[in-house]
Coordinates of C-alpha atoms and ligand atoms in Angstrom, one line a residue:
M1 CA 21.2 -39.6 21.6
S2 CA 20.5 -36.5 18.7
S3 CA 19.4 -37.2 15.3
R4 CA 17.9 -35.2 11.9
A5 CA 14.5 -35.0 13.6
D6 CA 16.1 -33.6 17.0
G7 CA 18.2 -30.8 14.8
A8 CA 15.1 -29.9 13.3
V9 CA 13.4 -29.4 16.5
A10 CA 16.2 -27.8 18.0
G11 CA 16.3 -25.2 15.2
V12 CA 13.2 -24.5 14.9
A13 CA 12.8 -24.4 18.3
A14 CA 15.7 -22.0 18.6
G15 CA 14.0 -19.8 15.7
A16 CA 11.2 -19.7 17.9
V17 CA 12.8 -18.0 20.9
T18 CA 14.8 -15.7 18.8
L19 CA 11.2 -13.7 17.5
G20 CA 9.4 -14.7 20.4
V21 CA 11.7 -12.3 22.5
A22 CA 12.6 -10.0 20.1
E23 CA 8.5 -9.0 19.5
V24 CA 7.9 -9.3 22.9
G25 CA 11.0 -7.1 23.5
A26 CA 9.7 -5.1 20.3
A27 CA 6.3 -4.2 21.3
L28 CA 8.0 -3.3 25.0
L29 CA 10.4 -0.8 23.4
G30 CA 7.9 0.9 21.2
R31 CA 5.6 0.9 24.2
T32 CA 7.9 2.7 27.1
V33 CA 10.8 4.0 25.1
G34 CA 8.7 4.9 21.9
S35 CA 10.3 3.9 18.8
E36 CA 10.5 6.2 15.3
G37 CA 11.8 2.7 13.2
T38 CA 11.0 -0.9 13.6
P39 CA 11.9 -3.2 16.3
S40 CA 9.9 -5.7 15.2
P41 CA 12.5 -8.1 13.1
L42 CA 9.6 -9.5 11.2
L43 CA 8.1 -6.3 10.2
A44 CA 11.7 -5.3 9.2
V45 CA 13.0 -7.9 7.4
G46 CA 9.6 -7.9 5.6
G47 CA 9.9 -4.4 4.7
A48 CA 13.7 -4.7 3.2
F49 CA 11.7 -7.4 1.2
V50 CA 9.1 -5.4 -0.3
D51 CA 11.7 -2.7 -0.5
R52 CA 13.9 -4.9 -2.6
T53 CA 10.5 -6.1 -4.4
P54 CA 11.3 -5.2 -8.5
A55 CA 8.4 -4.5 -10.4
W56 CA 7.4 -7.7 -12.1
L57 CA 7.6 -9.7 -8.6
K58 CA 5.3 -7.0 -7.3
D59 CA 3.2 -7.0 -10.2
L60 CA 2.8 -10.7 -10.1
A61 CA 2.2 -10.6 -6.2
V62 CA -0.7 -8.2 -7.0
T63 CA -1.8 -10.5 -10.2
V64 CA -1.6 -13.8 -7.6
F65 CA -2.5 -12.6 -4.0
G66 CA -4.3 -9.1 -4.9
T67 CA -4.0 -6.9 -1.4
A68 CA -3.5 -10.2 0.4
D69 CA 0.2 -10.0 -1.1
K70 CA 0.9 -8.8 2.5
V71 CA -0.5 -11.8 4.2
A72 CA 1.0 -14.3 1.5
L73 CA 4.4 -12.4 2.2
F74 CA 4.2 -13.0 5.6
V75 CA 3.1 -16.5 5.0
G76 CA 5.8 -17.3 2.6
M77 CA 8.2 -15.8 5.2
G78 CA 7.3 -18.2 7.8
L79 CA 8.0 -21.3 5.9
T80 CA 11.1 -19.8 4.7
L81 CA 12.0 -19.2 8.5
V82 CA 11.4 -22.8 9.4
I83 CA 12.7 -24.4 6.9
A84 CA 16.1 -22.3 7.4
C85 CA 15.7 -23.0 11.2
A86 CA 15.4 -26.8 10.6
V87 CA 18.1 -27.1 8.8
L88 CA 20.5 -25.1 10.7
G89 CA 19.6 -26.8 13.7
E90 CA 20.5 -30.6 11.3
V91 CA 23.8 -28.3 10.5
A92 CA 24.1 -27.5 14.6
V93 CA 23.4 -31.6 15.5
R94 CA 26.5 -32.4 13.3
R95 CA 29.3 -29.4 13.9
R96 CA 27.9 -27.0 16.5
T97 CA 30.5 -24.6 16.2
V98 CA 29.1 -24.0 12.9
G99 CA 25.7 -24.2 13.2
L100 CA 25.4 -21.4 16.4
L101 CA 27.8 -19.1 13.8
L102 CA 25.5 -19.9 10.9
F103 CA 22.3 -19.2 13.4
A104 CA 24.1 -16.6 14.9
L105 CA 24.7 -14.9 11.2
V106 CA 20.7 -14.8 10.2
G107 CA 20.5 -13.0 13.3
A108 CA 22.7 -10.6 12.3
V109 CA 20.4 -10.1 9.0
G110 CA 18.3 -9.3 11.3
M111 CA 19.4 -7.2 13.4
A112 CA 20.5 -5.1 10.1
A113 CA 17.0 -5.1 8.8
V114 CA 16.0 -3.1 12.0
L115 CA 18.9 -0.9 11.6
T116 CA 18.5 0.0 8.2
R117 CA 14.8 1.0 8.3
P118 CA 13.4 4.7 8.0
G119 CA 14.0 5.9 11.5
A120 CA 16.0 3.3 12.8
S121 CA 18.1 3.9 16.0
A122 CA 20.4 0.9 17.8
A123 CA 17.9 0.9 20.9
D124 CA 15.5 -0.5 17.6
A125 CA 18.3 -3.7 17.9
V126 CA 18.3 -4.8 21.2
P127 CA 15.3 -7.0 21.2
T128 CA 17.0 -9.1 17.9
L129 CA 20.0 -8.9 19.7
L130 CA 18.1 -10.6 23.1
G131 CA 16.3 -12.7 21.0
V132 CA 19.2 -14.1 18.9
L133 CA 21.1 -14.5 22.3
A134 CA 17.9 -16.1 23.3
G135 CA 17.7 -18.4 20.7
L136 CA 21.4 -19.7 20.5
G137 CA 21.2 -20.5 24.1
V138 CA 18.5 -23.0 23.1
L139 CA 20.0 -24.2 20.4
A140 CA 23.5 -24.6 22.0
R141 CA 21.7 -26.3 24.6
L142 CA 19.6 -28.7 22.8
V143 CA 22.3 -29.5 20.5
A144 CA 25.0 -30.6 23.0
P145 CA 24.6 -34.1 24.1
A146 CA 25.0 -35.9 20.6
T147 CA 28.1 -33.2 19.3
Q148 CA 30.0 -33.0 22.5
P149 CA 29.7 -36.4 24.5
R150 CA 31.9 -35.1 27.6
S151 CA 34.2 -38.2 29.3
G152 CA 33.4 -38.8 32.6
M153 CA 29.4 -37.1 32.7
P154 CA 26.6 -39.7 33.9
S155 CA 25.1 -40.6 31.0
G156 CA 21.4 -39.5 31.8
A157 CA 21.9 -36.9 34.5
T158 CA 22.4 -33.5 32.9
V159 CA 22.8 -35.4 29.0
P160 CA 18.9 -34.9 27.8
T161 CA 17.7 -38.3 25.9
R162 CA 16.4 -38.2 22.8
R163 CA 13.2 -37.7 24.1
S164 CA 13.6 -34.8 26.4
V165 CA 15.2 -33.1 23.3
L166 CA 11.8 -33.6 21.4
A167 CA 10.3 -32.1 24.2
W168 CA 11.5 -29.6 25.2
G169 CA 11.8 -28.8 21.8
G170 CA 8.8 -28.5 20.8
G171 CA 7.6 -27.1 24.7
L172 CA 10.1 -24.0 23.6
A173 CA 9.3 -23.8 19.9
V174 CA 5.3 -23.2 20.9
L175 CA 5.9 -20.6 23.5
G176 CA 7.8 -19.0 20.9
A177 CA 5.8 -18.8 18.6
V178 CA 3.0 -17.6 21.7
G179 CA 5.2 -14.9 22.6
I180 CA 5.3 -14.0 18.7
V181 CA 2.1 -13.7 18.7
A182 CA 1.4 -11.8 22.1
G183 CA 4.4 -9.5 20.7
R184 CA 2.7 -8.4 17.8
A185 CA -0.8 -8.1 20.0
L186 CA 0.8 -6.1 22.2
A187 CA 2.6 -3.9 19.6
R188 CA -0.9 -3.3 17.8
A189 CA -3.1 -2.7 21.1
G190 CA 0.2 0.1 21.7
E191 CA -1.3 1.7 18.7
V192 CA -2.8 5.1 20.5
V193 CA -3.3 6.9 16.9
E194 CA -7.0 5.6 17.4
A195 CA -8.0 7.9 20.2
A196 CA -6.0 11.0 18.5
R197 CA -8.3 10.3 15.5
E198 CA -12.1 9.9 16.9
A199 CA -10.9 13.5 18.4
F200 CA -10.3 14.7 15.1
R201 CA -12.6 17.2 14.1
V202 CA -12.9 17.3 10.2
P203 CA -12.5 21.3 9.4
T204 CA -15.2 22.8 7.8
V205 CA -15.0 24.2 4.3
R206 CA -15.8 27.6 2.0
R207 CA -17.6 26.0 -0.5
P208 CA -18.9 21.9 0.6
V209 CA -18.7 19.8 -2.1
T210 CA -22.3 18.6 -3.4
V211 CA -23.1 15.4 -5.5
P212 CA -25.8 16.2 -7.7
A213 CA -28.5 13.3 -7.9
G214 CA -27.6 13.0 -11.2
A215 CA -24.5 12.0 -11.0
E216 CA -25.2 8.3 -9.9
Q217 CA -27.1 6.3 -12.3
G218 CA -27.7 3.3 -9.2
V219 CA -27.5 0.4 -11.7
P220 CA -27.3 -3.0 -9.5
G221 CA -23.6 -4.1 -9.7
Q222 CA -22.1 -0.7 -10.5
A223 CA -20.1 0.8 -8.8
T224 CA -21.2 3.3 -6.6
Y225 CA -19.8 7.5 -7.6
L226 CA -18.9 7.6 -4.0
S227 CA -16.8 5.0 -3.2
P228 CA -17.5 3.9 0.5
T229 CA -14.8 4.7 2.3
D230 CA -14.5 0.5 4.4
D231 CA -14.0 -0.8 0.6
F232 CA -12.0 2.1 -0.7
Y233 CA -8.7 -0.2 -1.9
R234 CA -5.8 0.3 -0.5
I235 CA -2.2 0.1 -1.7
D236 CA 0.7 1.0 0.1
T237 CA 4.6 -1.0 1.0
A238 CA 3.5 -0.7 4.7
L239 CA 3.6 -4.3 6.6
S240 CA 1.3 -2.7 9.8
V241 CA -0.2 0.3 9.3
P242 CA 1.7 3.8 10.5
Q243 CA 0.9 4.9 13.7
V244 CA 1.2 8.8 13.1
D245 CA 0.2 11.3 16.4
P246 CA -1.2 14.0 15.3
A247 CA -0.3 16.4 18.0
T248 CA 3.7 15.0 17.0
W249 CA 3.2 15.6 13.5
R250 CA 4.7 17.8 11.3
L251 CA 5.1 18.7 7.9
R252 CA 8.5 20.3 6.4
V253 CA 9.1 22.1 3.0
H254 CA 12.7 22.4 2.3
G255 CA 15.0 21.7 -1.3
M256 CA 15.2 24.0 -4.1
V257 CA 12.9 26.8 -1.5
D258 CA 13.3 30.5 -0.9
R259 CA 12.9 29.7 2.9
E260 CA 12.0 26.2 4.5
V261 CA 8.6 26.3 6.3
E262 CA 7.8 23.5 8.9
I263 CA 4.0 23.7 9.7
D264 CA 2.0 20.9 12.7
L265 CA -1.2 19.8 12.0
E266 CA -3.1 22.4 14.1
E267 CA -1.5 25.4 11.6
L268 CA -2.7 22.9 8.9
L269 CA -6.0 23.2 9.7
D270 CA -6.1 26.6 10.3
Q271 CA -5.7 27.2 6.0
P272 CA -8.3 27.8 4.0
M273 CA -9.3 24.4 3.6
V274 CA -10.9 23.2 0.3
E275 CA -13.2 20.0 -0.5
A276 CA -12.5 18.4 -3.8
L277 CA -13.9 15.0 -5.5
V278 CA -10.8 13.0 -7.0
T279 CA -10.6 9.3 -8.2
L280 CA -7.4 7.7 -6.8
C281 CA -5.9 4.7 -8.9
C282 CA -3.0 2.7 -8.4
V283 CA -0.7 2.3 -11.5
S284 CA -1.1 -1.3 -10.8
N285 CA -4.8 -1.7 -12.0
T286 CA -5.5 -4.1 -14.6
V287 CA -8.1 -3.5 -17.5
G288 CA -10.8 -4.0 -15.8
G289 CA -9.4 -4.0 -12.0
S290 CA -10.9 -2.9 -8.9
L291 CA -7.8 -0.3 -7.6
V292 CA -9.7 2.6 -7.8
G293 CA -11.9 4.7 -6.1
N294 CA -13.5 7.7 -5.4
A295 CA -14.0 10.2 -2.7
V296 CA -14.4 13.5 -1.4
W297 CA -11.2 14.8 0.6
T298 CA -10.8 17.6 2.5
G299 CA -7.6 19.6 2.9
W300 CA -5.5 22.1 1.7
P301 CA -3.6 22.9 -2.0
V302 CA -0.1 21.9 -1.6
R303 CA 0.2 25.2 -4.1
E304 CA -0.5 27.4 -1.1
L305 CA 2.2 25.9 1.0
L306 CA 5.0 25.6 -2.0
E307 CA 4.5 29.5 -2.8
R308 CA 4.5 30.0 1.2
A309 CA 7.9 28.2 0.9
G310 CA 9.0 30.4 -2.9
V311 CA 10.3 28.0 -5.5
Q312 CA 12.9 28.6 -7.3
D313 CA 13.9 28.6 -10.7
G314 CA 14.7 25.0 -12.2
A315 CA 12.7 23.0 -10.1
D316 CA 10.7 20.3 -11.5
M317 CA 9.5 17.9 -9.2
V318 CA 8.3 17.5 -5.7
L319 CA 9.8 14.5 -3.6
S320 CA 6.8 13.4 -0.8
T321 CA 8.1 11.2 2.1
S322 CA 5.8 9.3 4.4
T323 CA 7.3 8.5 8.1
D324 CA 7.7 5.0 7.2
G325 CA 10.3 6.3 4.2
F326 CA 8.1 5.6 1.1
T327 CA 8.8 8.8 -1.6
A328 CA 6.7 10.0 -4.8
G329 CA 8.4 12.0 -7.5
T330 CA 5.2 14.2 -8.0
P331 CA 6.0 17.5 -11.3
L332 CA 5.8 20.2 -10.2
E333 CA 3.8 22.2 -12.4
V334 CA 0.8 19.4 -11.5
L335 CA 0.7 20.7 -7.7
T336 CA 1.1 24.3 -8.4
D337 CA -1.5 24.5 -11.3
D338 CA -5.1 25.7 -10.5
R339 CA -6.0 22.2 -10.1
N340 CA -7.1 20.5 -6.4
A341 CA -3.7 18.7 -5.5
L342 CA -4.4 19.1 -1.7
L343 CA -2.9 17.6 1.7
A344 CA -5.7 16.2 2.8
V345 CA -7.2 15.5 6.5
A346 CA -10.2 14.0 5.5
M347 CA -11.6 11.3 3.2
N348 CA -16.0 11.0 2.7
G349 CA -16.4 13.4 5.6
E350 CA -14.3 11.7 7.7
P351 CA -11.0 12.3 9.5
L352 CA -8.2 9.8 7.3
P353 CA -8.5 6.0 8.4
D354 CA -5.0 5.2 9.4
R355 CA -4.5 3.2 6.5
H356 CA -5.4 5.6 4.3
G357 CA -2.7 8.5 6.0
F358 CA -4.1 9.5 9.0
P359 CA -3.1 12.6 9.3
V360 CA -2.2 14.0 6.5
R361 CA -1.6 12.1 2.7
M362 CA -1.3 13.6 -1.0
V363 CA -4.1 13.8 -3.3
V364 CA -3.0 14.9 -6.9
P365 CA -6.3 14.4 -9.5
G366 CA -4.3 13.2 -13.0
L367 CA -1.7 11.0 -11.8
Y368 CA -1.7 7.9 -10.5
G369 CA -1.1 6.8 -6.4
Y370 CA 2.6 5.9 -7.0
V371 CA 4.4 8.9 -8.0
S372 CA 1.9 11.9 -5.8
A373 CA -0.6 10.1 -2.6
T374 CA 1.9 10.0 -0.6
K375 CA 0.1 8.5 3.0
W376 CA 1.2 9.6 6.3
V377 CA 3.6 12.2 4.5
V378 CA 6.0 14.5 6.8
D379 CA 8.7 15.4 4.1
L380 CA 8.1 18.0 0.7
K381 CA 11.5 18.4 -0.6
V382 CA 11.0 21.0 -3.9
T383 CA 14.2 19.3 -5.9
T384 CA 14.4 17.8 -9.7
F385 CA 13.6 14.7 -11.5
A386 CA 17.5 15.0 -12.5
A387 CA 18.3 14.8 -8.8
D388 CA 16.2 12.5 -7.2
E389 CA 13.4 10.0 -7.8
G390 CA 10.5 8.8 -6.3
Y391 CA 10.1 5.1 -3.9
W392 CA 8.7 2.8 -7.6
T393 CA 11.7 4.1 -10.1
P394 CA 14.6 2.7 -9.3
R395 CA 12.3 -0.5 -9.3
G396 CA 11.4 -0.2 -12.5
W397 CA 8.0 1.9 -12.5
G398 CA 7.9 5.2 -14.9
E399 CA 9.3 8.1 -13.5
R400 CA 6.1 10.1 -14.6
G401 CA 2.6 8.3 -13.8
P402 CA -0.2 9.8 -15.5
V403 CA -3.1 8.8 -15.3
K404 CA -4.3 6.4 -18.5
T405 CA -7.5 6.7 -19.5
A406 CA -9.7 3.9 -18.7
S407 CA -13.4 2.4 -18.6
R408 CA -14.6 -0.4 -16.3
I409 CA -18.0 -2.8 -17.0
D410 CA -18.9 -3.7 -13.8
V411 CA -22.4 -5.4 -15.2
P412 CA -23.3 -7.9 -16.3
R413 CA -19.8 -9.5 -14.6
A414 CA -17.5 -11.3 -16.6
G415 CA -19.2 -15.2 -17.1
A416 CA -22.4 -14.3 -16.0
D417 CA -25.4 -16.3 -16.8
L418 CA -28.2 -13.7 -17.8
A419 CA -32.0 -14.9 -18.2
A420 CA -33.5 -13.3 -21.5
G421 CA -35.0 -10.0 -22.0
P422 CA -34.1 -6.4 -21.4
T423 CA -31.2 -5.7 -19.1
V424 CA -28.4 -3.1 -18.4
I425 CA -24.8 -2.9 -19.1
A426 CA -23.5 -0.4 -16.6
G427 CA -19.9 1.0 -15.5
V428 CA -16.8 3.4 -14.8
A429 CA -14.8 5.9 -16.9
W430 CA -12.2 7.8 -15.8
A431 CA -9.4 10.1 -17.5
Q432 CA -8.9 12.3 -14.2
H433 CA -8.1 15.8 -14.7
R434 CA -8.6 15.6 -18.6
G435 CA -12.5 14.5 -18.0
I436 CA -14.8 12.2 -19.2
D437 CA -16.8 12.8 -22.8
K438 CA -18.1 9.9 -24.3
V439 CA -18.1 6.1 -23.8
E440 CA -19.1 3.6 -26.4
L441 CA -20.0 0.0 -26.6
Q442 CA -19.8 -2.7 -28.6
V443 CA -21.5 -6.2 -28.5
D444 CA -20.3 -9.1 -30.6
D445 CA -18.4 -7.4 -33.2
G446 CA -22.0 -4.8 -33.9
P447 CA -21.7 -1.4 -34.1
W448 CA -20.2 1.2 -31.7
E449 CA -23.0 2.4 -29.3
E450 CA -22.9 5.8 -26.8
A451 CA -23.8 5.1 -23.3
E452 CA -25.8 7.5 -21.5
L453 CA -23.7 9.3 -19.2
A454 CA -23.8 10.4 -15.5
L455 CA -23.4 14.3 -14.6
E456 CA -19.5 14.3 -14.1
P457 CA -19.5 16.8 -10.7
S458 CA -15.9 16.8 -11.2
V459 CA -12.9 15.9 -14.2
D460 CA -10.7 15.0 -11.6
S461 CA -13.2 11.8 -11.3
W462 CA -14.6 8.8 -12.2
R463 CA -17.9 9.3 -14.4
Q464 CA -21.1 6.5 -14.3
W465 CA -22.4 5.5 -17.3
K466 CA -25.0 2.6 -18.3
L467 CA -26.9 1.0 -21.8
P468 CA -29.7 -0.6 -21.9
W469 CA -29.4 -4.1 -23.5
D470 CA -31.9 -6.4 -25.0
P471 CA -29.9 -9.8 -26.2
A472 CA -30.4 -12.5 -28.3
Q473 CA -30.0 -15.8 -26.7
G474 CA -26.2 -17.0 -26.6
E475 CA -22.7 -16.0 -26.3
H476 CA -21.6 -12.3 -26.0
T477 CA -18.7 -10.1 -26.3
I478 CA -19.0 -7.1 -24.3
T479 CA -16.5 -4.3 -24.9
V480 CA -16.5 -0.8 -24.0
R481 CA -14.0 2.2 -24.6
A482 CA -13.8 6.0 -23.0
T483 CA -13.0 9.0 -24.9
D484 CA -11.7 12.3 -22.5
G485 CA -12.7 15.6 -22.5
E486 CA -9.5 16.3 -24.8
G487 CA -11.2 13.9 -27.6
Q488 CA -8.5 11.2 -27.3
T489 CA -10.4 7.7 -27.7
Q490 CA -8.9 5.1 -25.1
T491 CA -6.2 2.9 -26.8
S492 CA -7.2 -0.5 -28.0
E493 CA -3.5 -1.5 -27.4
E494 CA -3.2 -3.9 -24.6
V495 CA -0.2 -2.6 -22.4
G496 CA 0.7 -5.1 -19.3
V497 CA 0.7 -2.4 -15.7
I498 CA 4.5 -2.0 -16.1
P499 CA 6.3 0.6 -16.4
D500 CA 3.0 3.3 -16.4
G501 CA -0.2 1.4 -16.2
A502 CA -2.2 -0.7 -18.4
T503 CA -4.0 -0.3 -21.5
G504 CA -6.4 -1.6 -23.6
W505 CA -10.4 -1.9 -23.7
H506 CA -12.3 -3.7 -20.8
R507 CA -14.0 -6.7 -22.5
V508 CA -16.7 -9.1 -20.6
E509 CA -18.5 -12.7 -21.7
V510 CA -21.8 -13.7 -20.9
S511 CA -24.2 -16.1 -21.4
V512 CA -27.8 -14.8 -22.1
G513 CA -30.1 -17.9 -21.7
A514 CA -34.0 -18.8 -23.1
Ligands
MTE1 N1 3.4 5.6 2.8 C1 2.6 5.5 1.2 N2 2.0 6.3 0.3 C2 1.4 6.0 -0.6 C3 2.1 4.0 -0.8 C4 3.0 3.9 -0.3 O1 3.4 2.2 -0.2 N3 3.1 4.5 1.5 N4 1.1 3.4 -1.9 C5 0.7 4.5 -3.0 C6 0.1 3.8 -4.2 S1 0.9 3.3 -5.4 C7 -1.2 4.2 -4.3 S2 -1.9 3.3 -5.6 C8 -1.6 4.9 -3.3 C9 -2.9 3.9 -2.7 O2 -3.8 4.9 -1.7 P1 -4.6 4.8 -0.4 O3 -4.3 2.9 0.1 O4 -5.5 5.2 0.0 O5 -6.1 3.9 -1.5 O6 -0.8 5.2 -2.4 C10 0.2 5.7 -2.4 N5 0.8 6.3 -1.1
MO2 MO1 -0.3 2.5 -6.5

């Protein structure tokens, strides 16, 4: 006899089998035939969801979960799926055909997600299709007895009992879950790019960057001038890190150009490479936040590639596209002026890590990453802001994203309990491509005091600052503000990250003991 619990178990088992078969199938497809798309229904649905995330929701997710927002997405998807499958199973117990049809419908949505991901081909939907068929079979079988009593069938012989529905359903659910995990693991093992990355030789440059000792004040707790690559913040819409084989990588330049250009990696590496110190920051960085980092980037100026293609009159934007479909719309002028807007192949002297865009990404001083720093870049379209828009623009973020002047107190940390005695307030300030001319600090309602600035090896990177402090006992509020190289002092107006970056002064509260 079936009951509601049986239905829920049957539904979850069917769902797990569907995804188990689909994920293993997707991994096998990826490893044998190879796929430009996203055959995994989990990744495809997640990706489709991310792409439909409006600005406020993305902002909320980053606020609540930080850079663990992808983990949160998968946990949320998992819970939603379990509940949805349980409900479908219960429906199927009562109305078998309706339940099976609804299950097939959900499966069709998954297939639609796979087929609409960037680079998808029809073959990508096959694993999901097989999964859905297997899931339908499981569901049909497990809910069969209660809803379709067949007269004349010797009861107990082929009709599962309640116990066997639970046992079979539970077993199949576990098997499906194993399939999901195995499929994902298999897919990751297929990511062969790591070997290519190890073989990749960072090109030499005529004028290597050296960071003068004076750029580093070395106050414990202060962000180091160069951010260690392993700790460098990561932001992107990719649910699994795109794996781009350098052997097949191509960059195409087209649109409003005199001649289309396509280069491969070998050709790119043959160009005169430059090194540049550029601080990258995210438009989602809140005041005092950590979605910002500084690195040495090695690459070929985008300007030179655009010259080769010959930009036509009237163009004002370059739409760069990643292999995973992400796009950024960058004002043409910042890619053609004399700044170091790069097609970067190395970060801090090493090949780009996969998660930072291996083998090639864009790095543009002075703009937030979402309008400029396309990782895994494969396509540059010379166009206009009137005709095209980058990924985040229709999702509620500004069309242009010039970096706003910002400063951050790293030490003392907010909420710190300090012992009495002299200490140091220290941090970083940035206004990429304008540089930082002054950093001032205010303790409580006191006068603004100028901090000591470290050397600024590049106006495109952040600048460290520090100020000795001998505080009185009690609670204190420290406020920081910076002035950029054009004499503009950071505004105190508090504005959220949407649509084009937060403003306001960073403030920390500390207490000083006896
Ligand atoms: N392909 C791709 N490139 C991308 C993004 C993305 O989602 N996909 N995000 C951009 C954003 S919003 C930022 S802030 C920077 C972050 O670069 P990082 O992860 O190397 O720090 O990458 C940019 N490049
Ligand atoms: Mo970003």
